[in-house]
Short mmCIF file of C-alpha atoms in Angstrom, two decimals:
data_model
loop_
_atom_site.label_atom_id
_atom_site.label_comp_id
_atom_site.label_asym_id
_atom_site.label_seq_id
_atom_site.Cartn_x
_atom_site.Cartn_y
_atom_site.Cartn_z
CA MET A 263 -0.06 0.31 0.02
CA GLU A 264 0.98 3.43 -0.83
CA SER A 265 1.21 6.03 2.61
CA ALA A 266 -1.18 8.19 2.74
CA PRO A 267 -1.54 11.90 1.91
CA ALA A 268 -1.97 14.50 5.86
CA ARG A 269 -5.02 14.02 6.29
CA PRO A 270 -7.17 15.14 9.72
CA ARG A 271 -7.80 12.65 12.04
CA PRO A 272 -11.59 11.08 12.89
CA VAL A 273 -13.81 13.41 14.67
CA LEU A 274 -15.45 11.22 17.34
CA THR A 275 -17.88 12.65 19.78
CA SER A 276 -19.69 10.62 22.44
CA GLY A 277 -23.19 11.07 19.39
CA SER A 278 -21.32 10.12 17.21
CA VAL A 279 -19.77 6.65 19.18
CA LEU A 280 -22.49 5.85 21.68
CA PRO A 281 -25.49 3.24 21.39
CA GLU A 282 -28.38 4.69 19.98
CA ASP A 283 -30.73 4.08 23.69
CA ALA A 284 -27.19 4.75 26.09
CA ASP A 285 -29.67 5.98 28.11
CA ARG A 286 -30.48 2.81 28.85
CA ALA A 287 -26.94 1.38 27.52
CA THR A 288 -25.03 -0.63 30.60
CA LEU A 289 -21.67 0.10 29.84
CA VAL A 290 -18.47 -0.56 30.41
CA ALA A 291 -14.60 1.20 29.54
CA ARG A 292 -11.34 2.14 30.58
CA VAL A 293 -9.46 4.55 29.89
CA HIS A 294 -5.40 5.98 30.58
CA ALA A 295 -5.19 7.66 32.89
CA PRO A 296 -1.56 9.57 32.89
CA GLU A 297 -1.08 10.44 36.68
CA HIS A 298 -1.06 6.26 36.52
CA ASP A 299 0.85 5.39 34.42
CA GLY A 300 -2.04 2.50 33.51
CA PRO A 301 -5.39 1.95 32.98
CA CYS A 302 -8.46 2.67 34.69
CA VAL A 303 -12.41 0.22 34.58
CA ALA A 304 -15.02 2.60 33.51
CA ALA A 305 -18.72 3.57 33.47
CA VAL A 306 -20.00 5.71 30.86
CA ARG A 307 -22.79 7.04 33.07
CA GLY A 308 -23.55 9.70 30.12
CA GLU A 309 -21.35 12.29 29.37
CA ARG A 310 -19.43 10.94 32.39
CA VAL A 311 -16.97 8.52 32.36
CA VAL A 312 -16.69 7.19 36.89
CA ASP A 313 -13.49 5.48 37.31
CA LEU A 314 -14.76 2.48 39.43
CA THR A 315 -11.07 0.67 39.37
CA ALA A 316 -11.74 1.08 43.87
CA VAL A 317 -14.16 -2.06 43.47
CA ALA A 318 -13.00 -3.27 40.49
CA PRO A 319 -9.58 -3.41 39.56
CA THR A 320 -9.49 -5.26 36.06
CA VAL A 321 -12.88 -5.74 33.83
CA SER A 322 -11.41 -9.04 33.98
CA ASP A 323 -12.61 -9.22 37.91
CA LEU A 324 -15.95 -7.32 37.14
CA MET A 325 -17.39 -9.75 34.69
CA GLU A 326 -16.54 -11.88 37.25
CA ARG A 327 -19.24 -10.11 39.58
CA ASP A 328 -23.09 -12.05 39.26
CA ASP A 329 -23.54 -7.54 40.17
CA ALA A 330 -21.96 -6.43 37.90
CA ALA A 331 -24.60 -3.92 35.67
CA ALA A 332 -25.96 -2.47 39.33
CA VAL A 333 -22.18 -2.05 39.81
CA VAL A 334 -21.78 0.10 36.46
CA ARG A 335 -25.18 2.05 37.28
CA GLU A 336 -25.05 2.78 40.75
CA ALA A 337 -21.52 1.98 42.60
CA ASP A 338 -20.04 5.40 43.65
CA GLY A 339 -16.61 5.86 41.81
CA GLY A 340 -13.54 8.04 41.77
CA GLN A 341 -12.54 10.49 39.22
CA VAL A 342 -14.68 11.37 35.80
CA TRP A 343 -14.37 12.34 32.75
CA ARG A 344 -15.76 13.84 30.25
CA LEU A 345 -16.56 12.01 27.23
CA ASP A 346 -15.98 14.28 24.83
CA GLU A 347 -12.82 15.19 26.29
CA LEU A 348 -11.67 11.43 26.45
CA LEU A 349 -12.65 10.62 22.62
CA GLY A 350 -11.31 13.81 21.11
CA ALA A 351 -7.18 13.04 22.77
CA PRO A 352 -4.62 12.41 19.85
CA ALA A 353 -4.08 8.71 19.65
CA GLY A 354 -1.65 7.45 20.95
CA ARG A 355 -0.18 10.69 23.38
CA ARG A 356 0.12 8.16 26.85
CA ASP A 357 0.18 11.91 28.74
CA ILE A 358 -3.44 12.60 28.27
CA PRO A 359 -6.70 10.51 28.96
CA HIS A 360 -8.10 8.44 26.49
CA LEU A 361 -10.28 5.15 25.64
CA LEU A 362 -8.50 2.22 25.34
CA ALA A 363 -10.33 -0.41 24.52
CA PRO A 364 -12.45 -1.51 27.02
CA VAL A 365 -10.92 -5.51 28.33
CA ASP A 366 -8.23 -6.37 29.51
CA LEU A 367 -7.05 -9.94 31.80
CA GLN A 368 -9.59 -11.79 28.83
CA VAL A 369 -7.91 -13.97 26.02
CA ILE A 370 -8.87 -12.70 23.10
CA LYS A 371 -10.23 -14.98 20.70
CA ALA A 372 -12.06 -15.46 17.37
CA ALA A 373 -14.10 -17.80 15.44
CA GLY A 374 -13.38 -17.63 11.76
CA VAL A 375 -15.56 -19.50 8.53
CA THR A 376 -18.90 -18.48 10.61
CA PHE A 377 -20.50 -16.66 7.61
CA ALA A 378 -21.33 -18.76 4.39
CA GLN A 379 -20.35 -15.97 2.06
CA SER A 380 -17.25 -15.10 3.77
CA LEU A 381 -16.37 -19.44 3.71
CA LEU A 382 -16.67 -18.49 -0.42
CA GLU A 383 -13.91 -15.71 0.23
CA ARG A 384 -11.66 -17.95 2.54
CA VAL A 385 -11.57 -20.23 -0.04
CA ILE A 386 -11.19 -18.38 -3.39
CA GLU A 387 -8.44 -17.03 -1.35
CA GLU A 388 -7.19 -20.47 -0.49
CA ARG A 389 -8.13 -21.36 -4.70
CA THR A 390 -5.81 -18.21 -5.77
CA GLY A 391 -2.61 -18.85 -3.58
CA GLY A 392 -3.43 -15.27 -2.47
CA ASP A 393 -3.82 -13.42 -5.59
CA PRO A 394 -6.33 -10.46 -6.01
CA ALA A 395 -6.16 -11.33 -9.68
CA GLN A 396 -7.51 -13.90 -9.65
CA ALA A 397 -10.08 -14.07 -7.71
CA ASP A 398 -13.39 -13.03 -10.28
CA ARG A 399 -11.95 -16.54 -11.95
CA VAL A 400 -12.10 -18.73 -9.47
CA ARG A 401 -15.23 -16.52 -7.91
CA THR A 402 -16.94 -17.64 -10.97
CA ARG A 403 -15.81 -21.29 -10.94
CA VAL A 404 -16.71 -22.16 -7.56
CA GLY A 405 -20.21 -19.80 -7.24
CA GLN A 406 -20.99 -22.81 -10.67
CA ALA A 407 -19.95 -25.11 -8.84
CA VAL A 408 -21.04 -24.53 -5.02
CA GLY A 409 -24.50 -21.78 -6.52
CA GLY A 410 -26.92 -22.19 -2.98
CA ALA A 411 -25.58 -25.89 -1.55
CA LEU A 412 -25.17 -24.12 1.18
CA ASP A 413 -27.50 -22.36 2.04
CA GLY A 414 -29.52 -22.74 5.22
CA ILE A 415 -26.54 -25.48 6.63
CA ARG A 416 -26.47 -26.28 9.73
CA PRO A 417 -22.69 -27.14 10.13
CA GLY A 418 -22.23 -30.58 10.78
CA SER A 419 -25.97 -32.35 10.33
CA PRO A 420 -26.15 -35.02 7.57
CA GLU A 421 -26.84 -32.09 4.72
CA ALA A 422 -23.63 -30.69 5.83
CA ASP A 423 -23.05 -34.09 4.98
CA GLN A 424 -24.15 -34.84 1.83
CA ALA A 425 -22.71 -30.99 0.25
CA LYS A 426 -19.10 -32.22 1.48
CA GLU A 427 -19.91 -35.05 -0.96
CA LEU A 428 -21.46 -32.87 -3.64
CA LEU A 429 -18.10 -30.09 -3.56
CA VAL A 430 -14.88 -33.33 -3.85
CA ALA A 431 -16.62 -34.61 -6.92
CA GLU A 432 -16.49 -31.25 -7.77
CA GLY A 433 -12.63 -30.96 -6.03
CA LEU A 434 -13.43 -28.41 -4.44
CA TRP A 435 -13.49 -29.49 -0.98
CA SER A 436 -11.21 -26.69 1.13
CA GLN A 437 -9.76 -26.28 5.27
CA TYR A 438 -12.10 -23.45 5.92
CA LEU A 439 -15.57 -25.35 4.02
CA GLU A 440 -14.40 -28.49 6.69
CA VAL A 441 -14.36 -26.00 9.70
CA GLY A 442 -17.55 -23.77 7.77
CA ILE A 443 -19.91 -26.44 7.14
CA GLY A 444 -18.26 -29.73 9.13
CA PRO A 445 -18.80 -30.69 13.14
CA ASP A 446 -15.93 -27.97 14.40
CA PRO A 447 -15.91 -25.02 14.39
CA GLU A 448 -12.03 -22.97 13.58
CA VAL A 449 -11.82 -21.20 16.93
CA PHE A 450 -7.93 -19.03 17.37
CA THR A 451 -6.40 -16.64 19.63
CA LYS A 452 -6.73 -13.53 17.45
CA ALA A 453 -4.26 -11.47 19.82
CA PRO A 454 -2.27 -11.02 22.67
CA VAL A 455 -4.06 -10.09 25.72
CA LEU A 456 -4.31 -6.74 26.56
CA SER A 457 -2.99 -6.17 22.15
CA ALA A 458 -5.85 -4.53 21.90
CA VAL A 459 -6.13 -1.09 20.34
CA GLY A 460 -9.29 0.82 20.82
CA VAL A 461 -11.61 3.54 19.75
CA GLY A 462 -9.94 6.65 18.02
CA ALA A 463 -6.59 4.71 17.75
CA ASP A 464 -4.22 3.77 14.41
CA ILE A 465 -4.95 0.20 13.19
CA GLY A 466 -1.95 -1.31 11.74
CA VAL A 467 -1.53 -4.14 8.61
CA LEU A 468 2.16 -5.00 7.42
CA GLY A 469 3.05 -3.27 4.85
CA ALA A 470 4.05 -6.29 2.96
CA SER A 471 0.42 -7.46 2.44
CA VAL A 472 -0.94 -5.99 -0.60
CA TRP A 473 -4.69 -7.72 0.12
CA ASN A 474 -6.19 -7.72 2.98
CA ASN A 475 -9.73 -5.45 4.14
CA PRO A 476 -11.62 -5.28 7.69
CA GLU A 477 -13.76 -7.31 9.32
CA PRO A 478 -16.81 -5.74 10.95
CA GLU A 479 -18.14 -8.74 13.95
CA VAL A 480 -19.77 -8.77 16.75
CA VAL A 481 -17.59 -10.05 19.51
CA LEU A 482 -18.75 -12.05 22.71
CA VAL A 483 -17.10 -10.57 26.83
CA VAL A 484 -16.94 -14.29 28.66
CA ASP A 485 -16.48 -14.77 32.23
CA SER A 486 -14.12 -17.54 34.22
CA ARG A 487 -17.42 -19.57 33.87
CA GLY A 488 -18.47 -19.63 30.80
CA ARG A 489 -20.88 -17.16 30.85
CA VAL A 490 -21.49 -14.88 28.71
CA ARG A 491 -21.96 -11.37 30.11
CA GLY A 492 -22.64 -8.86 27.57
CA ALA A 493 -21.20 -7.76 23.35
CA THR A 494 -19.22 -5.40 22.01
CA LEU A 495 -17.91 -4.42 18.56
CA GLY A 496 -14.22 -6.02 16.86
CA ASN A 497 -11.49 -5.35 13.62
CA ASP A 498 -10.37 -8.70 13.51
CA VAL A 499 -7.88 -7.29 10.31
CA ASN A 500 -7.56 -9.94 7.99
CA LEU A 501 -4.14 -10.35 5.73
CA ARG A 502 -6.16 -12.14 2.34
CA ASP A 503 -2.78 -12.28 0.08
CA ILE A 504 -0.79 -13.81 3.57
CA GLU A 505 -3.64 -16.55 4.57
CA GLY A 506 -4.19 -17.17 1.32
CA ARG A 507 -0.75 -18.66 0.61
CA SER A 508 -1.38 -21.07 3.60
CA ALA A 509 -4.02 -21.13 6.55
CA LEU A 510 0.05 -22.20 8.70
CA LEU A 511 -0.16 -18.30 8.01
CA LEU A 512 -2.21 -17.18 10.14
CA GLY A 513 -0.48 -16.42 13.33
CA ARG A 514 1.06 -13.77 10.30
CA ALA A 515 -1.83 -12.53 8.89
CA LYS A 516 -3.95 -12.45 12.21
CA ASP A 517 -1.57 -11.45 15.21
CA ASN A 518 0.31 -7.89 13.73
CA ASN A 519 0.85 -5.24 16.07
CA ALA A 520 -2.25 -2.80 16.72
CA SER A 521 -4.12 -5.54 14.00
CA CYS A 522 -6.74 -6.01 16.97
CA ALA A 523 -9.66 -3.65 17.27
CA ILE A 524 -11.99 -3.53 20.48
CA GLY A 525 -14.80 -1.22 21.67
CA PRO A 526 -15.43 1.51 21.96
CA PHE A 527 -17.40 -0.29 24.97
CA ILE A 528 -18.81 -3.38 26.93
CA ARG A 529 -22.86 -4.00 26.30
CA LEU A 530 -23.43 -5.87 29.98
CA PHE A 531 -26.51 -7.79 29.54
CA ASP A 532 -29.33 -6.49 31.70
CA GLU A 533 -33.51 -5.93 31.48
CA ASP A 534 -33.11 -4.13 27.87
CA PHE A 535 -29.55 -6.12 26.53
CA ASP A 536 -29.34 -10.11 26.25
CA LEU A 537 -28.02 -12.79 24.59
CA ASP A 538 -31.20 -12.52 22.18
CA THR A 539 -30.32 -9.24 21.30
CA VAL A 540 -26.66 -10.22 20.22
CA ARG A 541 -27.93 -12.81 18.11
CA GLY A 542 -30.07 -10.29 15.92
CA LEU A 543 -28.02 -6.77 15.76
CA ASP A 544 -26.48 -5.72 12.09
CA VAL A 545 -23.68 -4.05 11.81
CA ASP A 546 -22.90 -1.48 9.23
CA LEU A 547 -19.38 -0.96 7.98
CA ARG A 548 -18.13 2.71 6.21
CA VAL A 549 -14.18 2.56 4.60
CA ASP A 550 -13.85 6.21 4.21
CA GLY A 551 -10.27 7.18 2.07
CA PRO A 552 -7.88 10.15 1.50
CA ASP A 553 -8.40 9.69 -2.24
CA GLY A 554 -12.47 10.23 -1.14
CA TYR A 555 -13.21 6.66 -1.47
CA VAL A 556 -16.53 4.85 0.11
CA LEU A 557 -16.79 1.26 0.06
CA ARG A 558 -19.83 0.94 2.33
CA GLY A 559 -21.10 -3.20 4.27
CA GLY A 560 -23.07 -4.98 6.54
CA SER A 561 -23.16 -8.10 7.68
CA THR A 562 -26.34 -9.36 10.13
CA MET A 563 -26.31 -11.90 13.29
CA ARG A 564 -29.08 -13.59 11.50
CA GLY A 565 -27.04 -15.27 9.23
CA ILE A 566 -24.59 -16.82 11.21
CA SER A 567 -23.80 -20.28 10.57
CA ARG A 568 -24.18 -21.85 14.09
CA ASP A 569 -24.99 -20.24 17.28
CA VAL A 570 -23.34 -17.70 19.66
CA LEU A 571 -23.58 -20.17 22.92
CA ASP A 572 -22.36 -23.59 20.35
CA LEU A 573 -18.85 -21.10 19.84
CA VAL A 574 -19.17 -20.32 23.07
CA ALA A 575 -18.93 -24.05 23.66
CA ALA A 576 -16.53 -24.66 21.26
CA THR A 577 -14.36 -22.08 23.23
CA TYR A 578 -14.35 -22.89 26.93
CA GLY A 579 -15.39 -26.03 29.00
CA PRO A 580 -13.69 -29.46 30.00
CA HIS A 581 -11.26 -29.07 27.41
CA HIS A 582 -10.79 -25.42 28.04
CA GLN A 583 -10.80 -22.65 30.42
CA TYR A 584 -10.19 -19.74 30.97
CA PRO A 585 -9.42 -17.96 34.50
CA ASP A 586 -9.37 -14.27 33.41
CA GLY A 587 -12.51 -15.10 30.91
CA PHE A 588 -12.20 -14.71 27.63
CA VAL A 589 -13.65 -12.66 24.25
CA LEU A 590 -14.57 -14.29 20.96
CA PHE A 591 -15.33 -12.54 17.71
CA THR A 592 -17.63 -14.37 16.67
CA GLY A 593 -16.77 -13.64 12.50
CA THR A 594 -18.70 -12.03 9.61
CA LEU A 595 -20.27 -11.51 6.83
CA PHE A 596 -18.24 -9.04 4.75
CA ALA A 597 -16.13 -9.77 2.63
CA PRO A 598 -15.66 -7.27 -0.32
CA THR A 599 -14.99 -7.85 -3.52
CA GLU A 600 -15.01 -4.12 -5.86
CA ASP A 601 -12.22 -3.45 -7.01
CA ARG A 602 -10.85 -0.42 -6.17
CA LYS A 603 -8.14 0.30 -8.22
CA ALA A 604 -6.92 -1.67 -10.97
CA PRO A 605 -9.87 -3.80 -12.74
CA GLY A 606 -9.80 -7.39 -11.30
CA MET A 607 -8.35 -6.70 -8.49
CA GLY A 608 -10.53 -6.42 -5.68
CA PHE A 609 -10.78 -4.17 -2.76
CA THR A 610 -7.77 -3.48 -0.13
CA HIS A 611 -7.07 -0.54 2.28
CA GLU A 612 -4.97 2.63 1.95
CA TYR A 613 -3.14 3.72 4.65
CA GLY A 614 -5.19 6.84 5.96
CA ASP A 615 -8.64 5.07 5.44
CA ILE A 616 -10.88 5.38 8.16
CA VAL A 617 -12.96 2.14 9.11
CA ARG A 618 -16.19 2.48 11.57
CA ILE A 619 -17.74 -0.57 12.42
CA SER A 620 -21.20 -0.03 13.76
CA SER A 621 -23.72 -1.43 15.67
CA PRO A 622 -27.24 0.87 16.72
CA ARG A 623 -27.30 -1.47 20.16
CA LEU A 624 -23.59 -1.16 20.49
CA GLY A 625 -22.70 2.71 19.30
CA ALA A 626 -19.02 3.06 16.90
CA LEU A 627 -15.73 2.04 16.64
CA VAL A 628 -13.48 4.05 14.20
CA ASN A 629 -10.20 3.27 13.17
CA THR A 630 -7.63 5.12 10.97
CA VAL A 631 -5.56 2.50 8.94
CA VAL A 632 -1.23 2.53 9.20
CA ALA A 633 1.29 0.39 9.06
CA GLY A 634 0.59 -2.09 11.50
CA GLU A 635 4.74 -1.28 11.62
CA GLN A 636 4.29 2.57 12.00
CA ALA A 637 2.06 2.19 14.74
CA ALA A 638 2.36 3.26 18.20
CA PRO A 639 4.32 -0.53 20.18
CA TRP A 640 2.72 -2.25 22.02
CA THR A 641 4.52 -1.79 25.18
CA PHE A 642 1.62 -1.42 28.54
CA GLY A 643 2.08 -5.84 29.65
CA VAL A 644 0.86 -7.66 32.23
CA ARG A 645 4.12 -6.54 34.54
CA ALA A 646 2.76 -3.00 33.62
CA LEU A 647 -0.71 -3.25 34.47
CA MET A 648 0.06 -5.08 38.01
CA ARG A 649 2.33 -1.89 39.44
CA SER A 650 0.58 -0.36 38.49
CA LEU A 651 -2.59 -1.39 39.87
CA ALA A 652 0.07 -1.93 43.00
CA ARG A 653 0.70 1.43 42.96
CA ARG A 654 -3.17 2.61 43.77
CA GLY A 655 -3.45 0.25 46.59
CA VAL A 656 -6.18 -1.58 44.44
CA LEU A 657 -4.92 -5.12 44.15
#
């Protein structure tokens, strides 16, 4: 990708990032506090963001509490920030309070190939060996062979087995189809603990990648007992050329500096927002390029092939535990195919793209695309967090 020309940062306000029913939402944030050289767990109460670190030193601790929603709505807090001031803070400035990704000690997991449309695009990546110039040709062949064979199929069902036989006979069976309609979903570790970036931050795409796109997703927040406690939004940046060369390069394609964005807030389950609400969420995407280019797209959780609780069960159980909880990207329907520059080359990011992922009940996650190698380095890990909390006497 080419270097972007000088451009303004996205203008973020409370009105542009809060859920449409923010007055009824139970929202959790994390705020970088320069005076503590570390993060604060906070409640978003209208325009006020209230420090709750003395009540729950980490978001992981808060998620373990049965009364988490009541704590966020009602608990006495400490320092108070204005939400608009936090949103207006320059990206990457550690001397100014600003919003962080709203998760901390939770392991960051992701489920892949959970929507039929994106499933076929993964097959196309594999068949082209990550070469975008071949995508249209392969897309046509796959579409002719598969047609609607995957529509409405429940993974692991007899109908899925029949579809597999058809695709094998056509020479089109793929490892992506195996996890897309087979009995076991793909679940992988997206990023290290504490490495995710939040709303307003730069998001990184490796300089070596020439075919990539955003992946707008709903992210579940799960406690150490496997209970889903709430949800947020995420961008599981996808390097299509690198993963297309080999699925064994998944770590190279997915886990890089600033390549995982989560936010803007965790919306906790309460009387107005629950798991059934999540199952019906719509997620919109808008990419604004520095050259005036605009891409719009969207996804709906109603099109997912596996229920979200099935994805949680594939992640957590007797086979694997998470003592600090985990967050789980649930996959995306969105896979852009329109040409951005040269005919037949499809979509890929340019540095300076502003990516806005939004859902009416979760708000908006907004980030600016930069080279991963040039994004702010990740320097604040678990040891730094423990030192900061110990200095405050909240452990």
